[in-house]
Amino acid sequence: MLQTRELLDSAATSSPLNHEVLARAVDVLGDCEEATTACAAGMLAEKDADELRAAISQDLDCADVTMATRRVLTRGSSHDAALLTAQVEACLIAYRRSHDTCSQHADHHEHCHICADATERAADACREILAAVRS
C-alpha cells in the first residue's frame, strides 16, 4: 500500500477522498481483481466447469467492474460524487454476487475460498469509500 499511497500523494490532482482511504481501497480492489480473475480461471480448469458457468461469468464481471473502479479511484480526481457513488455501488453488486456464489463452492475449491475472502474485503473498502464520499 505504501507505493500506492506515495503515488497518490505525489499526484498533482486533488481528491475529495483521504489518500490513505483511497490507497487502501485501490490496493484491496487490485487484490480482488486478481482473485476473481484467478478464480474464474480455476473454475474453467475444474472437471465440473460446465456446472460452474454462472460463477465463472460472475467472477469475470466482478473483475471487469473492479478494474474500471480502480482506474477511477487511482486517478483520484473524480469530483463527481454521483458517478463515483454509482461506480462503487456497481462494485458492491458484483462483489455480493461473486461472494455468494464462491462461498457455496469454497469447501470444494480453494480458489473460491480465496475469492470469497477477497470480495468481502473489497466490499468493506467500497463501503468505506462510499461513507467518505457521502460525508
PDB file of C-alpha atoms in Angstrom:
ATOM      1  CA  MET A   1       0.000   0.000   0.000  1.00  0.00           C
ATOM      2  CA  LEU A   2       2.893   2.351   0.610  1.00  0.00           C
ATOM      3  CA  GLN A   3       3.627   2.637  -3.106  1.00  0.00           C
ATOM      4  CA  THR A   4       0.002   3.419  -3.970  1.00  0.00           C
ATOM      5  CA  ARG A   5      -0.182   5.989  -1.182  1.00  0.00           C
ATOM      6  CA  GLU A   6       3.080   7.572  -2.336  1.00  0.00           C
ATOM      7  CA  LEU A   7       1.797   7.751  -5.905  1.00  0.00           C
ATOM      8  CA  LEU A   8      -1.452   9.367  -4.813  1.00  0.00           C
ATOM      9  CA  ASP A   9       0.385  11.828  -2.578  1.00  0.00           C
ATOM     10  CA  SER A  10       2.736  12.787  -5.420  1.00  0.00           C
ATOM     11  CA  ALA A  11      -0.013  13.390  -7.971  1.00  0.00           C
ATOM     12  CA  ALA A  12      -0.961  16.968  -8.735  1.00  0.00           C
ATOM     13  CA  THR A  13      -4.664  16.123  -8.586  1.00  0.00           C
ATOM     14  CA  SER A  14      -6.833  16.927  -5.650  1.00  0.00           C
ATOM     15  CA  SER A  15      -9.233  14.303  -4.455  1.00  0.00           C
ATOM     16  CA  PRO A  16     -12.207  14.765  -2.190  1.00  0.00           C
ATOM     17  CA  LEU A  17     -11.134  11.486  -0.581  1.00  0.00           C
ATOM     18  CA  ASN A  18      -8.433  10.962   2.018  1.00  0.00           C
ATOM     19  CA  HIS A  19      -5.368   9.487   0.287  1.00  0.00           C
ATOM     20  CA  GLU A  20      -4.969   6.787   2.937  1.00  0.00           C
ATOM     21  CA  VAL A  21      -8.544   5.556   2.415  1.00  0.00           C
ATOM     22  CA  LEU A  22      -8.134   5.855  -1.330  1.00  0.00           C
ATOM     23  CA  ALA A  23      -4.809   3.963  -1.408  1.00  0.00           C
ATOM     24  CA  ARG A  24      -6.163   1.181   0.775  1.00  0.00           C
ATOM     25  CA  ALA A  25      -9.204   0.811  -1.493  1.00  0.00           C
ATOM     26  CA  VAL A  26      -7.121   0.801  -4.678  1.00  0.00           C
ATOM     27  CA  ASP A  27      -4.862  -1.927  -3.262  1.00  0.00           C
ATOM     28  CA  VAL A  28      -7.701  -4.063  -1.892  1.00  0.00           C
ATOM     29  CA  LEU A  29      -9.594  -3.769  -5.166  1.00  0.00           C
ATOM     30  CA  GLY A  30      -6.439  -4.824  -7.021  1.00  0.00           C
ATOM     31  CA  ASP A  31      -6.260  -7.938  -4.867  1.00  0.00           C
ATOM     32  CA  CYS A  32      -9.916  -8.615  -5.587  1.00  0.00           C
ATOM     33  CA  GLU A  33      -9.489  -8.182  -9.328  1.00  0.00           C
ATOM     34  CA  GLU A  34      -6.635 -10.678  -9.241  1.00  0.00           C
ATOM     35  CA  ALA A  35      -8.538 -13.150  -7.057  1.00  0.00           C
ATOM     36  CA  THR A  36     -11.716 -13.096  -9.144  1.00  0.00           C
ATOM     37  CA  THR A  37      -9.791 -13.483 -12.388  1.00  0.00           C
ATOM     38  CA  ALA A  38      -7.758 -16.382 -10.971  1.00  0.00           C
ATOM     39  CA  CYS A  39     -10.876 -17.983  -9.516  1.00  0.00           C
ATOM     40  CA  ALA A  40     -12.621 -17.852 -12.890  1.00  0.00           C
ATOM     41  CA  ALA A  41      -9.574 -19.490 -14.474  1.00  0.00           C
ATOM     42  CA  GLY A  42      -9.526 -22.076 -11.709  1.00  0.00           C
ATOM     43  CA  MET A  43     -13.177 -22.909 -12.278  1.00  0.00           C
ATOM     44  CA  LEU A  44     -12.554 -23.289 -16.003  1.00  0.00           C
ATOM     45  CA  ALA A  45      -9.954 -25.940 -15.168  1.00  0.00           C
ATOM     46  CA  GLU A  46     -12.325 -27.915 -12.930  1.00  0.00           C
ATOM     47  CA  LYS A  47     -13.944 -31.127 -14.164  1.00  0.00           C
ATOM     48  CA  ASP A  48     -17.365 -29.620 -13.473  1.00  0.00           C
ATOM     49  CA  ALA A  49     -16.652 -26.369 -15.358  1.00  0.00           C
ATOM     50  CA  ASP A  50     -19.973 -26.545 -17.203  1.00  0.00           C
ATOM     51  CA  GLU A  51     -21.810 -26.501 -13.880  1.00  0.00           C
ATOM     52  CA  LEU A  52     -19.726 -23.502 -12.801  1.00  0.00           C
ATOM     53  CA  ARG A  53     -20.542 -21.419 -15.879  1.00  0.00           C
ATOM     54  CA  ALA A  54     -22.645 -18.841 -13.972  1.00  0.00           C
ATOM     55  CA  ALA A  55     -19.977 -18.495 -11.278  1.00  0.00           C
ATOM     56  CA  ILE A  56     -17.258 -18.033 -13.901  1.00  0.00           C
ATOM     57  CA  SER A  57     -19.278 -15.310 -15.583  1.00  0.00           C
ATOM     58  CA  GLN A  58     -19.928 -13.564 -12.253  1.00  0.00           C
ATOM     59  CA  ASP A  59     -16.238 -13.617 -11.377  1.00  0.00           C
ATOM     60  CA  LEU A  60     -15.252 -12.191 -14.758  1.00  0.00           C
ATOM     61  CA  ASP A  61     -17.901  -9.466 -14.470  1.00  0.00           C
ATOM     62  CA  CYS A  62     -16.623  -8.712 -10.979  1.00  0.00           C
ATOM     63  CA  ALA A  63     -13.026  -8.439 -12.198  1.00  0.00           C
ATOM     64  CA  ASP A  64     -14.024  -6.067 -15.006  1.00  0.00           C
ATOM     65  CA  VAL A  65     -16.144  -3.806 -12.780  1.00  0.00           C
ATOM     66  CA  THR A  66     -13.339  -3.774 -10.231  1.00  0.00           C
ATOM     67  CA  MET A  67     -10.756  -2.804 -12.835  1.00  0.00           C
ATOM     68  CA  ALA A  68     -12.853   0.145 -14.014  1.00  0.00           C
ATOM     69  CA  THR A  69     -13.449   1.279 -10.444  1.00  0.00           C
ATOM     70  CA  ARG A  70      -9.754   1.036  -9.571  1.00  0.00           C
ATOM     71  CA  ARG A  71      -8.920   3.227 -12.548  1.00  0.00           C
ATOM     72  CA  VAL A  72     -11.419   5.886 -11.477  1.00  0.00           C
ATOM     73  CA  LEU A  73     -10.161   5.755  -7.888  1.00  0.00           C
ATOM     74  CA  THR A  74      -6.496   5.772  -8.906  1.00  0.00           C
ATOM     75  CA  ARG A  75      -6.968   8.969 -10.877  1.00  0.00           C
ATOM     76  CA  GLY A  76      -8.172  10.459  -7.598  1.00  0.00           C
ATOM     77  CA  SER A  77      -9.678  13.402  -9.367  1.00  0.00           C
ATOM     78  CA  SER A  78     -13.337  12.479  -9.540  1.00  0.00           C
ATOM     79  CA  HIS A  79     -15.298  15.336  -8.051  1.00  0.00           C
ATOM     80  CA  ASP A  80     -18.490  13.861  -9.455  1.00  0.00           C
ATOM     81  CA  ALA A  81     -19.906  12.226  -6.350  1.00  0.00           C
ATOM     82  CA  ALA A  82     -22.836  10.729  -8.269  1.00  0.00           C
ATOM     83  CA  LEU A  83     -20.563   8.979 -10.766  1.00  0.00           C
ATOM     84  CA  LEU A  84     -18.175   7.739  -8.097  1.00  0.00           C
ATOM     85  CA  THR A  85     -21.065   6.517  -5.959  1.00  0.00           C
ATOM     86  CA  ALA A  86     -22.646   4.664  -8.884  1.00  0.00           C
ATOM     87  CA  GLN A  87     -19.339   3.044  -9.829  1.00  0.00           C
ATOM     88  CA  VAL A  88     -18.610   1.892  -6.273  1.00  0.00           C
ATOM     89  CA  GLU A  89     -22.182   0.649  -5.850  1.00  0.00           C
ATOM     90  CA  ALA A  90     -21.744  -1.397  -9.038  1.00  0.00           C
ATOM     91  CA  CYS A  91     -18.735  -2.993  -7.370  1.00  0.00           C
ATOM     92  CA  LEU A  92     -20.797  -3.848  -4.318  1.00  0.00           C
ATOM     93  CA  ILE A  93     -23.351  -5.618  -6.514  1.00  0.00           C
ATOM     94  CA  ALA A  94     -20.621  -7.560  -8.319  1.00  0.00           C
ATOM     95  CA  TYR A  95     -18.914  -8.448  -5.033  1.00  0.00           C
ATOM     96  CA  ARG A  96     -22.115  -9.707  -3.464  1.00  0.00           C
ATOM     97  CA  ARG A  97     -22.887 -11.933  -6.441  1.00  0.00           C
ATOM     98  CA  SER A  98     -19.365 -13.317  -6.696  1.00  0.00           C
ATOM     99  CA  HIS A  99     -19.073 -13.773  -2.931  1.00  0.00           C
ATOM    100  CA  ASP A 100     -22.414 -15.557  -2.611  1.00  0.00           C
ATOM    101  CA  THR A 101     -21.609 -17.966  -5.423  1.00  0.00           C
ATOM    102  CA  CYS A 102     -17.993 -18.631  -4.478  1.00  0.00           C
ATOM    103  CA  SER A 103     -18.926 -19.130  -0.833  1.00  0.00           C
ATOM    104  CA  GLN A 104     -21.081 -22.051  -1.941  1.00  0.00           C
ATOM    105  CA  HIS A 105     -18.060 -23.660  -3.623  1.00  0.00           C
ATOM    106  CA  ALA A 106     -15.413 -22.678  -1.057  1.00  0.00           C
ATOM    107  CA  ASP A 107     -15.404 -26.081   0.644  1.00  0.00           C
ATOM    108  CA  HIS A 108     -14.579 -27.816  -2.650  1.00  0.00           C
ATOM    109  CA  HIS A 109     -12.400 -25.269  -4.412  1.00  0.00           C
ATOM    110  CA  GLU A 110      -9.651 -23.313  -2.648  1.00  0.00           C
ATOM    111  CA  HIS A 111      -9.716 -20.634  -5.352  1.00  0.00           C
ATOM    112  CA  CYS A 112     -13.376 -19.989  -4.477  1.00  0.00           C
ATOM    113  CA  HIS A 113     -12.475 -19.651  -0.795  1.00  0.00           C
ATOM    114  CA  ILE A 114      -9.762 -17.113  -1.655  1.00  0.00           C
ATOM    115  CA  CYS A 115     -12.138 -15.275  -3.994  1.00  0.00           C
ATOM    116  CA  ALA A 116     -14.912 -15.099  -1.399  1.00  0.00           C
ATOM    117  CA  ASP A 117     -12.481 -13.605   1.122  1.00  0.00           C
ATOM    118  CA  ALA A 118     -11.173 -11.083  -1.417  1.00  0.00           C
ATOM    119  CA  THR A 119     -14.648  -9.923  -2.437  1.00  0.00           C
ATOM    120  CA  GLU A 120     -15.576  -9.476   1.212  1.00  0.00           C
ATOM    121  CA  ARG A 121     -12.529  -7.275   1.858  1.00  0.00           C
ATOM    122  CA  ALA A 122     -13.200  -5.297  -1.323  1.00  0.00           C
ATOM    123  CA  ALA A 123     -16.818  -4.736  -0.331  1.00  0.00           C
ATOM    124  CA  ASP A 124     -15.620  -3.366   3.017  1.00  0.00           C
ATOM    125  CA  ALA A 125     -13.251  -0.989   1.206  1.00  0.00           C
ATOM    126  CA  CYS A 126     -16.049   0.155  -1.082  1.00  0.00           C
ATOM    127  CA  ARG A 127     -18.327   0.840   1.858  1.00  0.00           C
ATOM    128  CA  GLU A 128     -15.528   2.938   3.357  1.00  0.00           C
ATOM    129  CA  ILE A 129     -15.235   4.901   0.097  1.00  0.00           C
ATOM    130  CA  LEU A 130     -18.991   5.455  -0.009  1.00  0.00           C
ATOM    131  CA  ALA A 131     -19.005   6.683   3.574  1.00  0.00           C
ATOM    132  CA  ALA A 132     -16.237   9.139   2.720  1.00  0.00           C
ATOM    133  CA  VAL A 133     -17.995  10.376  -0.419  1.00  0.00           C
ATOM    134  CA  ARG A 134     -21.280  10.844   1.419  1.00  0.00           C
ATOM    135  CA  SER A 135     -19.750  12.732   4.350  1.00  0.00           C
TER     136      SER A 135
END
